[in-house]
Structure formats: C-alpha cells, structure tokens
Coordinates of C-alpha atoms and ligand atoms in Angstrom, one line a residue:
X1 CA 14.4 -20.4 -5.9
X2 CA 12.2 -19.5 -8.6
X3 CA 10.4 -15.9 -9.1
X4 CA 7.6 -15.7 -7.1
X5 CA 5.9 -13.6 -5.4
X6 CA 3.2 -13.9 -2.9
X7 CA 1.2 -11.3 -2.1
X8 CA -1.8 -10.8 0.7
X9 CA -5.0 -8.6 0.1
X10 CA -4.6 -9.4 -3.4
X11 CA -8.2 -9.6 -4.1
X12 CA -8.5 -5.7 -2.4
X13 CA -8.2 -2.3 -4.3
X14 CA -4.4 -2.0 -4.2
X15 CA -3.5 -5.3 -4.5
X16 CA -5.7 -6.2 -7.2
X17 CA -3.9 -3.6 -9.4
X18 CA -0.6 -4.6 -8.1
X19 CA -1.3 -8.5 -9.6
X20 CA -2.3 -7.0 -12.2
X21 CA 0.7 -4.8 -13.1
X22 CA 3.0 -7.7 -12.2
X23 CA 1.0 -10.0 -14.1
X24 CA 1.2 -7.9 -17.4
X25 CA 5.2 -6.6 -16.7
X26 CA 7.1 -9.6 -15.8
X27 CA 7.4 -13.1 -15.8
X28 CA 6.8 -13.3 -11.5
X29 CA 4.4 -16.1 -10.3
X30 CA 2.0 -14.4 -8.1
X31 CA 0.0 -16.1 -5.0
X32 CA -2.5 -14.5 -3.9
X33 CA -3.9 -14.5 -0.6
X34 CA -7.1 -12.9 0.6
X35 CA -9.8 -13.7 2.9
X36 CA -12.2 -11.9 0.7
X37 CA -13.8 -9.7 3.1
X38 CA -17.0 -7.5 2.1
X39 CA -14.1 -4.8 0.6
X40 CA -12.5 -7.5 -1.7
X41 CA -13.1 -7.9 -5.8
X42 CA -12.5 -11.1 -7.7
X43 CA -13.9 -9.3 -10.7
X44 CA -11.0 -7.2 -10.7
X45 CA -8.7 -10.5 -11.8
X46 CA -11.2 -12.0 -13.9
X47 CA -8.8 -12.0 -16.7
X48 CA -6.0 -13.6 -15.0
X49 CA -8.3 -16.2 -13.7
X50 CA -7.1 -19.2 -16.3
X51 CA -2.8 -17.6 -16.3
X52 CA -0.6 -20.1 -15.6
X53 CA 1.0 -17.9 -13.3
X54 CA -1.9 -16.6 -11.1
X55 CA -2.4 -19.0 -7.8
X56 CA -5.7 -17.6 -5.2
X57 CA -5.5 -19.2 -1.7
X58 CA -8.8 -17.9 0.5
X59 CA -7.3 -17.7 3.7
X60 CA -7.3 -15.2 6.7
X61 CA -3.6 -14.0 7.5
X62 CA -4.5 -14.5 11.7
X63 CA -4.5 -18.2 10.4
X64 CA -0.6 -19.1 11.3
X65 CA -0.7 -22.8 10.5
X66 CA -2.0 -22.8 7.2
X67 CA -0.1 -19.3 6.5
X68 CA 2.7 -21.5 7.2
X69 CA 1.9 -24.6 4.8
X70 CA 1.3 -21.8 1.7
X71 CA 5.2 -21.1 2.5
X72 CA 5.9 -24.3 2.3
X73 CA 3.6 -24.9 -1.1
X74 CA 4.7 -21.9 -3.0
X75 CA 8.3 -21.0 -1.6
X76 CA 8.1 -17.1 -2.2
X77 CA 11.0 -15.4 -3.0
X78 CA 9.5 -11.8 -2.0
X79 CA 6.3 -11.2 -0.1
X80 CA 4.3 -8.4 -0.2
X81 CA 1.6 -7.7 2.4
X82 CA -1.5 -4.9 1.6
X83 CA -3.9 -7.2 3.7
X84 CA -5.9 -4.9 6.0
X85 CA -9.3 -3.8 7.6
X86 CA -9.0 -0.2 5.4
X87 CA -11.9 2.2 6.1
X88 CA -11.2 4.9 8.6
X89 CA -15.0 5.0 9.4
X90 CA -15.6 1.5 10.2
X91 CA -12.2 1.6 12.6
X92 CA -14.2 4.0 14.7
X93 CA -17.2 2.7 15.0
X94 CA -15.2 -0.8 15.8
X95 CA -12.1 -1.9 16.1
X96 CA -12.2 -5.0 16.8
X97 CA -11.3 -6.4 13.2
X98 CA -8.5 -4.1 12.5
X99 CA -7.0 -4.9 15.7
X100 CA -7.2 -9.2 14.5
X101 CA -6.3 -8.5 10.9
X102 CA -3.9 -5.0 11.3
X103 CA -1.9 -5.7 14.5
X104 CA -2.1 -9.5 15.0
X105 CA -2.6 -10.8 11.0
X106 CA 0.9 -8.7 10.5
X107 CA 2.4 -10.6 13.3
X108 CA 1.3 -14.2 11.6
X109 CA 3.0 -13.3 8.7
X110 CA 6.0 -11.8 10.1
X111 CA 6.6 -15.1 12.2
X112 CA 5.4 -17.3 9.0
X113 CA 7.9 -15.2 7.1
X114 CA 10.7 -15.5 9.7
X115 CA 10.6 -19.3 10.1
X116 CA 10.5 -19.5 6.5
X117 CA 13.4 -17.1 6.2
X118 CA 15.1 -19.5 8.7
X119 CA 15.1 -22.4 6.5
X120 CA 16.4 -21.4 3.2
X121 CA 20.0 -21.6 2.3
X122 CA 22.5 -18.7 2.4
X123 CA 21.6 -17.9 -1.4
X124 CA 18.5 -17.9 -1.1
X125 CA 18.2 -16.0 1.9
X126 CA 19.9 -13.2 0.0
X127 CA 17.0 -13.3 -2.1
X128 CA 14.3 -12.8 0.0
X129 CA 12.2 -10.1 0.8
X130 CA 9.5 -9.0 2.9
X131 CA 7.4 -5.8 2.1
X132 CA 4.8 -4.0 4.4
X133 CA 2.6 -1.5 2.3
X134 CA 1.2 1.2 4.9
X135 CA 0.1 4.3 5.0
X136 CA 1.2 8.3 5.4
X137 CA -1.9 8.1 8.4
X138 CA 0.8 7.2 10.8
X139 CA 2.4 10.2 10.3
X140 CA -0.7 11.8 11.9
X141 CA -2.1 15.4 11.8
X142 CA 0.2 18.2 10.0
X143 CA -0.3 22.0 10.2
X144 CA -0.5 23.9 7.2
X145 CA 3.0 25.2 7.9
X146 CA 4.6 22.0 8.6
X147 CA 6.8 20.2 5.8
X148 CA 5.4 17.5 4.0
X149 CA 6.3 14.1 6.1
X150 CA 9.6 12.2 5.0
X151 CA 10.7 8.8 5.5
X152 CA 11.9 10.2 9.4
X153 CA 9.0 12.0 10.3
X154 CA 7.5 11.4 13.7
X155 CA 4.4 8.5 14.6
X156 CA 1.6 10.5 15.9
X157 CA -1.5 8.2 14.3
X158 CA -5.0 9.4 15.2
X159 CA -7.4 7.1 14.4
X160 CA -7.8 3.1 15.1
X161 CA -7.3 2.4 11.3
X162 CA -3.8 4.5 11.2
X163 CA -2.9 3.0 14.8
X164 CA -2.8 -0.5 14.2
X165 CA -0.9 0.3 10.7
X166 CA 1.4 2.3 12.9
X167 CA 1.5 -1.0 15.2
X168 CA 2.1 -3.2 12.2
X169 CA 5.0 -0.7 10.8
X170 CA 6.7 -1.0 14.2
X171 CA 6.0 -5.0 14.6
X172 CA 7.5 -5.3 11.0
X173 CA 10.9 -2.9 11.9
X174 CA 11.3 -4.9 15.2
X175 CA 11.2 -8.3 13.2
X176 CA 14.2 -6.8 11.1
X177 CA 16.2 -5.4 13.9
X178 CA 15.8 -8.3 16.0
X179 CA 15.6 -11.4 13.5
X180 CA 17.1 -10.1 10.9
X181 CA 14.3 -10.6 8.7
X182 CA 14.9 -8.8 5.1
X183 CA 12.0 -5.9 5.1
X184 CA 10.6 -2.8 3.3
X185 CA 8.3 -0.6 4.4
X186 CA 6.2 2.0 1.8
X187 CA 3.7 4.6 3.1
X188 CA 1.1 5.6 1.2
X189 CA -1.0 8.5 0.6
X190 CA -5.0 8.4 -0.4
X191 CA -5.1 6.3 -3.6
X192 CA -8.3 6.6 -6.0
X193 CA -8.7 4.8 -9.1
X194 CA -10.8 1.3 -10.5
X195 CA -12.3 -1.3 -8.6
X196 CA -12.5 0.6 -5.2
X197 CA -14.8 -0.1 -2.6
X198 CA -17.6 2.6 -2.6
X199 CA -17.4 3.7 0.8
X200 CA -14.5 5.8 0.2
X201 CA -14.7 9.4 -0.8
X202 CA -14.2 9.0 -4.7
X203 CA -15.8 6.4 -5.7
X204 CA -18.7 7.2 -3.1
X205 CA -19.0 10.7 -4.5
X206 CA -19.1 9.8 -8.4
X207 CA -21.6 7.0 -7.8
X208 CA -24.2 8.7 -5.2
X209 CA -23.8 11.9 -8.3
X210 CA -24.8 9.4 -11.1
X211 CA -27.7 8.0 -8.7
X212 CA -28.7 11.9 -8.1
X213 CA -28.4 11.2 -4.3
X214 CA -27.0 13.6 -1.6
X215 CA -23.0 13.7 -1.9
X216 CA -21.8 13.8 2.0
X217 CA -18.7 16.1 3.5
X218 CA -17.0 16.3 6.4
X219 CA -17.0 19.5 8.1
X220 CA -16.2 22.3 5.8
X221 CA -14.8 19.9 3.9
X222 CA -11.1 21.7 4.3
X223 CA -9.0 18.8 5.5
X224 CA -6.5 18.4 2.9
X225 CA -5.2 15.0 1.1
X226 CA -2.3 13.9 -1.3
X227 CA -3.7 11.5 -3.9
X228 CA -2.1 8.9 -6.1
X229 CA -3.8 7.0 -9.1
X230 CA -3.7 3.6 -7.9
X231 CA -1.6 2.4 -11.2
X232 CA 1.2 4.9 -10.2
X233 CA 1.1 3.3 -6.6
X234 CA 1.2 -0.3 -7.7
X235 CA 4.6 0.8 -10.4
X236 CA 6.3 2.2 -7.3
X237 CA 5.1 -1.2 -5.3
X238 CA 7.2 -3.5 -7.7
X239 CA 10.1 -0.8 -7.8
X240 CA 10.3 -0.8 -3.8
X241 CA 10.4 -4.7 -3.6
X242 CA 12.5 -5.7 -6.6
X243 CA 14.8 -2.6 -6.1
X244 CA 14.4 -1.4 -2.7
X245 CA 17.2 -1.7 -0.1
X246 CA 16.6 -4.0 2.9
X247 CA 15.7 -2.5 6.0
X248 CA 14.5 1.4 4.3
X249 CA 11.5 2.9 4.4
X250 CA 10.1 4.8 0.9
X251 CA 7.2 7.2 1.2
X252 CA 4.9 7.4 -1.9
X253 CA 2.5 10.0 -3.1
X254 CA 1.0 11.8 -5.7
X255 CA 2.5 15.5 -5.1
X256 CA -1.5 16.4 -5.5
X257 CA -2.7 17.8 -1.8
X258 CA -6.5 18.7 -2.4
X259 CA -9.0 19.9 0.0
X260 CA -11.7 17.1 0.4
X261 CA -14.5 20.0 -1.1
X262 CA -12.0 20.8 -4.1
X263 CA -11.9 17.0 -4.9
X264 CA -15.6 16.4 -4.7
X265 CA -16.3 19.7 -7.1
X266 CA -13.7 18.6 -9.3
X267 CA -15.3 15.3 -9.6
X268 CA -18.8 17.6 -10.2
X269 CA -17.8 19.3 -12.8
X270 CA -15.7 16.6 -14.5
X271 CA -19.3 14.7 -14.5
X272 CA -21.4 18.3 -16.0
X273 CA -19.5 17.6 -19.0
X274 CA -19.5 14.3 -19.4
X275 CA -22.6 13.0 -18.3
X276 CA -24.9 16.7 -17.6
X277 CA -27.5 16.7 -14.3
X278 CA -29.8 18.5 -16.0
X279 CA -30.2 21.8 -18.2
X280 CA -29.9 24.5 -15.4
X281 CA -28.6 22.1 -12.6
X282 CA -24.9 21.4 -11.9
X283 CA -24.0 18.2 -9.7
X284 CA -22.5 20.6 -7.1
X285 CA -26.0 21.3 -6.0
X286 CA -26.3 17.8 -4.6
X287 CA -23.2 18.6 -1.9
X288 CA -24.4 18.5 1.8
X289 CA -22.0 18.9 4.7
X290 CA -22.4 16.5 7.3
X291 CA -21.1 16.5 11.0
X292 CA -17.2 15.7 10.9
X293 CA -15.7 12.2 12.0
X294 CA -14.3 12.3 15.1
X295 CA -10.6 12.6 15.3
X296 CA -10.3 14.0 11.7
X297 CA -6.9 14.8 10.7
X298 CA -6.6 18.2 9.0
X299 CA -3.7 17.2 6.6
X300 CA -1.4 14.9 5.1
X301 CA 1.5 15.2 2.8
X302 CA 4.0 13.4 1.8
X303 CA 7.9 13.7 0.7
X304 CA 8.6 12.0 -2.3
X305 CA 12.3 12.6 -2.5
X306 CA 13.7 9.5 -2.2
X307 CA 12.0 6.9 -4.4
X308 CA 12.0 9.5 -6.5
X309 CA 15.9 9.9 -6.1
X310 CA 17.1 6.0 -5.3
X311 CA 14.7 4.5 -6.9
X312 CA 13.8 6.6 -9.9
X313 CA 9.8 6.5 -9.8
X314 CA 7.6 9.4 -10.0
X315 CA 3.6 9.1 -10.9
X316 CA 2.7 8.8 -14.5
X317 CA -1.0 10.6 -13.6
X318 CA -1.9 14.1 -12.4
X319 CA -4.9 14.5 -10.4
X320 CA -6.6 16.0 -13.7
X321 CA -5.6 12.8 -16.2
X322 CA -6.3 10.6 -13.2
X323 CA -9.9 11.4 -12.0
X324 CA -11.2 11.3 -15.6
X325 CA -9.7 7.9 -16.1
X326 CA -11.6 7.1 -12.8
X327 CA -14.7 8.6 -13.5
X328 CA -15.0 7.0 -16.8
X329 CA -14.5 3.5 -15.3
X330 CA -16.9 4.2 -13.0
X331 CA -19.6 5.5 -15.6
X332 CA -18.9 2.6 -17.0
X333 CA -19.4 0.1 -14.7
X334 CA -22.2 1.9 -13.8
X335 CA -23.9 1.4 -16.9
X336 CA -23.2 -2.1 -17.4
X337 CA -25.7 -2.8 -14.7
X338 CA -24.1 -1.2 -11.6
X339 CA -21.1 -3.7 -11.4
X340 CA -18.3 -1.6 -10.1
X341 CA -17.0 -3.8 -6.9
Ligands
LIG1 P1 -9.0 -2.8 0.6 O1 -9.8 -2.6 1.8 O2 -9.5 -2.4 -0.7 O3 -8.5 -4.4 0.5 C1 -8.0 -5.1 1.5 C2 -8.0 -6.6 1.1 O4 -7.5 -7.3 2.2 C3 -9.4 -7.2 0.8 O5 -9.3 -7.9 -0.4 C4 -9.7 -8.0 2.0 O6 -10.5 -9.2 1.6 C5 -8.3 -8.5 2.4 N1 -8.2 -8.8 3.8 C6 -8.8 -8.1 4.9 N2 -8.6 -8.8 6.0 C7 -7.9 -10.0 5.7 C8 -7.4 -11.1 6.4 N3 -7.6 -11.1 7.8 N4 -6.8 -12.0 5.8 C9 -6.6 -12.0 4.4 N5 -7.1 -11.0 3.7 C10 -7.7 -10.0 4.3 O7 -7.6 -2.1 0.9 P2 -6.7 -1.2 -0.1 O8 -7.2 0.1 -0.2 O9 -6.4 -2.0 -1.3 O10 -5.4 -1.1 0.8 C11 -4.4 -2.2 0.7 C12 -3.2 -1.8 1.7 O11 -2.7 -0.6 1.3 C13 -3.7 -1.7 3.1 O12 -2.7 -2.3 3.9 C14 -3.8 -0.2 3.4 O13 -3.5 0.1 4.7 C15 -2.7 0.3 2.5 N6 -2.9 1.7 2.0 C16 -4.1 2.0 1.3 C17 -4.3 3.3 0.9 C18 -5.5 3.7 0.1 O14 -5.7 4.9 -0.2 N7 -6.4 2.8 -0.2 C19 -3.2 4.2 1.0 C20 -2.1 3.8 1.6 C21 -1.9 2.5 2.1

C-alpha cells in the first residue's frame, strides 16, 4: 500500500491548506475530492495543479457508487474528511444541504470507507485510517465560569450547522465501535486565515473595511471565540492522522478566546496603520450592531491538553502574528483585482 492520502473538501478553506501543507512536508499522494460548492477555491491549489502527486476528483460525497470506485482507483491508506456545508448562517436559514452533505455525505464515506477497509489484507488494514475533522460547536454553549471543553465534554450543539457535525461525530464513533473501522476524530475551534470564504467574520470584516462599507455585529458583539491560524490547524491535522491513536478524539485550538467586538477592532486598528481610513477617521467608525442570530452561542473554548501532551503540537501563531498575516493576504488579493476566493 503506497502513501496516500485522500482527502474530501480539499478544494474548501481547511482543506486547501491541509493539501497544501502535505504537499510541501512529505512525500504523501493526495486525492482530492470536492464538489466545489459556491464556498470552494481552486485558486488556492493553483500551484500544485501540474505535481505529480496532486489527483482532483469533482464528486459530491452523497454519491456512494462512484465514492466507492475512487477507493478502488486510488487505494488510500488514510482518509481525511473536512467536506461540509460550513456557514452557521446559511444552516439556519436552511438546512436542507447540511443535512445531505453533513449527516448523510459522512455516512457514504464511512460505508465506502468500511467496505474498503473490509478488503484489504491484515497489513494493510493496520495501516489504515479514517479521520473526521469537526468542530468545538458540538460542545455547545459554555458559561463564562465553565472550563474550557476537553476531549469528554458533553454534546449539547445549538445550531443546524453544529447538529449535523454532532451527527456525523456520533455516525463516525458508531462505525468504530460497531465495524471496527480505524477512526480519529479532531474538533476545532474558529479558524481564520487565507483563501476563506467572505461570509465569515474575518475575512467579511477586513474586506467590507477596505470597501468602506458598514462592518456588521451580532448583538453586543460579546459572544466569545477561540481562534486558530488555519496553518497551525492543518500541522495538527497531519499530526492527528499520521500519529493519532485509533479510536481517540484530539481537541484543537488556538488558546486565543476573543470577544467577537475585540476581534473586529483589532482587525480595525491593524488596518489604521497599514492601510489609514482617512486623516481624522478610524475604521472602527464603520461598526454597526445588527440584530443577533438566533440561537447564538455565548462561548466556546477549548482544552488543548492532550495533542498538546501525546501528540506534541501547539500553534506556531498568536492571534497578534496571525491576523496581520491575514490581513496582509487579504490586502493583497484585494489589490490584485479583488481575487481573494
Ligand atoms: P469550507 O466551507 O471552506 O469548505 C468546504 C468544502 O467542502 C468546499 O470546498 C466544498 O466545495 C466542499 N463540499 C461541500 N459539500 C460537499 C459535498 N457534498 N461533496 C464534496 N465536497 C463538498 O469549510 P472549511 O471552513 O474549510 O471547513 C472544513 C471542515 O472543517 C468542515 O468539516 C468544518 O465543519 C470543519 N471545521 C471548520 C472550522 C472553521 O473555522 N472553518 C473550525 C472547525 C472545524
């Protein structure tokens, strides 16, 4: 069985830099599978396009039969599944599509994955893998007091986004306790960094500042978030599935919980020195606060304790180095003719 690696949502935020980390730190061949919804980038693997060991397959992960036939085609040694319907705000308005992709895509690739499993010989089996990426949203709501979530904290999702990742955690657990099937599970906190879709908060907030337009919040803009440069997430990604322990669960964050407002006046007056509003204006004055989202969580945080521990990650970035390396990508995208996605 040779070292490859196949890998769905490759063409999304996430998985884009994963390929790309992989790509540039070891010899794995990487499929990629993605059904290149309106959230996905090939841009962001333009450079990979011609490598020899860089394989795109356009395919929805609902679709079992030919999920089934890329098994077959690439025989993956590890697979690593970020594929998803992402955006909190589109999950309320409908859920229809992170129900299909979430819940039942994760159940086509689990029973691709199994059958697939099935078939290989004992050595191989011992090689194989299978990785869900999700999020610390299951984890739900957390009072101020509470402890940041660890690996056993309790399911208590809010939202239709974090529900059917809670589902697909819970799918993915079952198919190892009752098939035996080798998984791993990482969750998440917010992630900001390049080539992110600008309908979440960063990227939303540094290009509506350089277009001079209204920059929205939620609320009072107090709900509170852990954030991770998507770079450090995608390190700890290859850690957890190359040295991850069948069957475990790693939470992954930045150790950076921010108030929504703090992160948007950070990015503010990041931007006043870099790229000033005007003589006596300050982006800051373009904040509005808008009518909260339904269902808004108040906090998450994350415990960090035991990748950091087993698996010897922690993030390279701090909020501070990371939002300037974001803002500058942005500001330059957005001056080479606004092509950031
Ligand atoms: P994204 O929305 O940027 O990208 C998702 C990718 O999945 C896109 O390329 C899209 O085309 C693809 N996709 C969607 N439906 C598909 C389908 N049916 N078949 C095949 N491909 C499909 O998402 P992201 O922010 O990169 O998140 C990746 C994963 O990481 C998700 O599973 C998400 O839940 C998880 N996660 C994200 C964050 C975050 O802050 N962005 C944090 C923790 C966990």
């Amino acid at each position: 069985m040779k070292k490859t690696l196949l890998i769905t949502g490759g063409a999304g935020f996430i998985g884009s830099a994963v390929i790309r980390y992989i790509l540039d730190n070891s010899n794995y061949k990487v499929i990629n599978i993605d059904k290149l919804t309106y959230a996905s980038s090939l841009e962001s693997l333009k450079k990979y396009i011609k490598n020899k060991k860089y394989f795109f397959e356009k395919l929805d992960i609902c679709n079992k039969n030919k999920l089934g036939k890329i098994f077959k085609k690439y025989d993956p040694q590890l697979v690593m599944h970020l594929a998803a319907e992402t955006h909190v705000d589109r999950s309320i308005n409908s859920a229809n599509t992170f129900i299909k992709t979430n819940i039942l895509g994760t159940y086509s690739l689990l029973e691709e994955s199994r059958k697939y499993y099935q078939s290989l010989n004992k050595k191989n089996k011992k090689l194989f893998k299978f990785h869900h990426i999700s999020t610390d949203e299951v984890y739900g709501d957390l009072d101020l007091k509470s402890l940041p979530a660890d690996e056993n904290f309790r399911y208590d999702p809010s939202s239709p986004y974090s529900a059917s990742k809670a589902s697909a955690d819970h799918l993915v657990r079952s198919w190892h306790k009752t098939y035996k099937l080798p998984i791993i599970i990482s969750n998440c906190s917010n992630n900001y960094g390049p080539y992110q879709f600008p309908e979440k908060l960063i990227p939303l907030i540094i290009l509506n500042a350089l277009d001079k337009k209204k920059l929205p919040v939620y609320g009072s803009g107090q709900q509170i978030r852990d954030w991770l440069y998507v770079n450090d997430h995608a390190e700890a990604l290859f850690k957890v599935i190359v040295k991850g322990k069948v069957g475990e669960t790693y939470n992954i964050g930045g150790n950076n919980e921010i108030k929504n407002i703090d992160v948007v006046k950070t990015i503010c007056k990041k931007l006043d020195t870099i790229k000033p509003f005007s003589k006596n204006k300050s982006y800051v004055n373009l904040i509005e606060y808008v009518e909260d989202r339904p269902g808004h969580d108040n906090r998450y945080a994350i415990d960090t304790k035991k990748i950091k521990n087993t698996l010897n990650w922690k993030p390279r970035e701090s909020f501070e180095t990371g939002i300037e390396k974001t803002i500058n990508w942005y500001l330059e995208k957005y001056k080479s003719n606004n092509d950031y996605a």
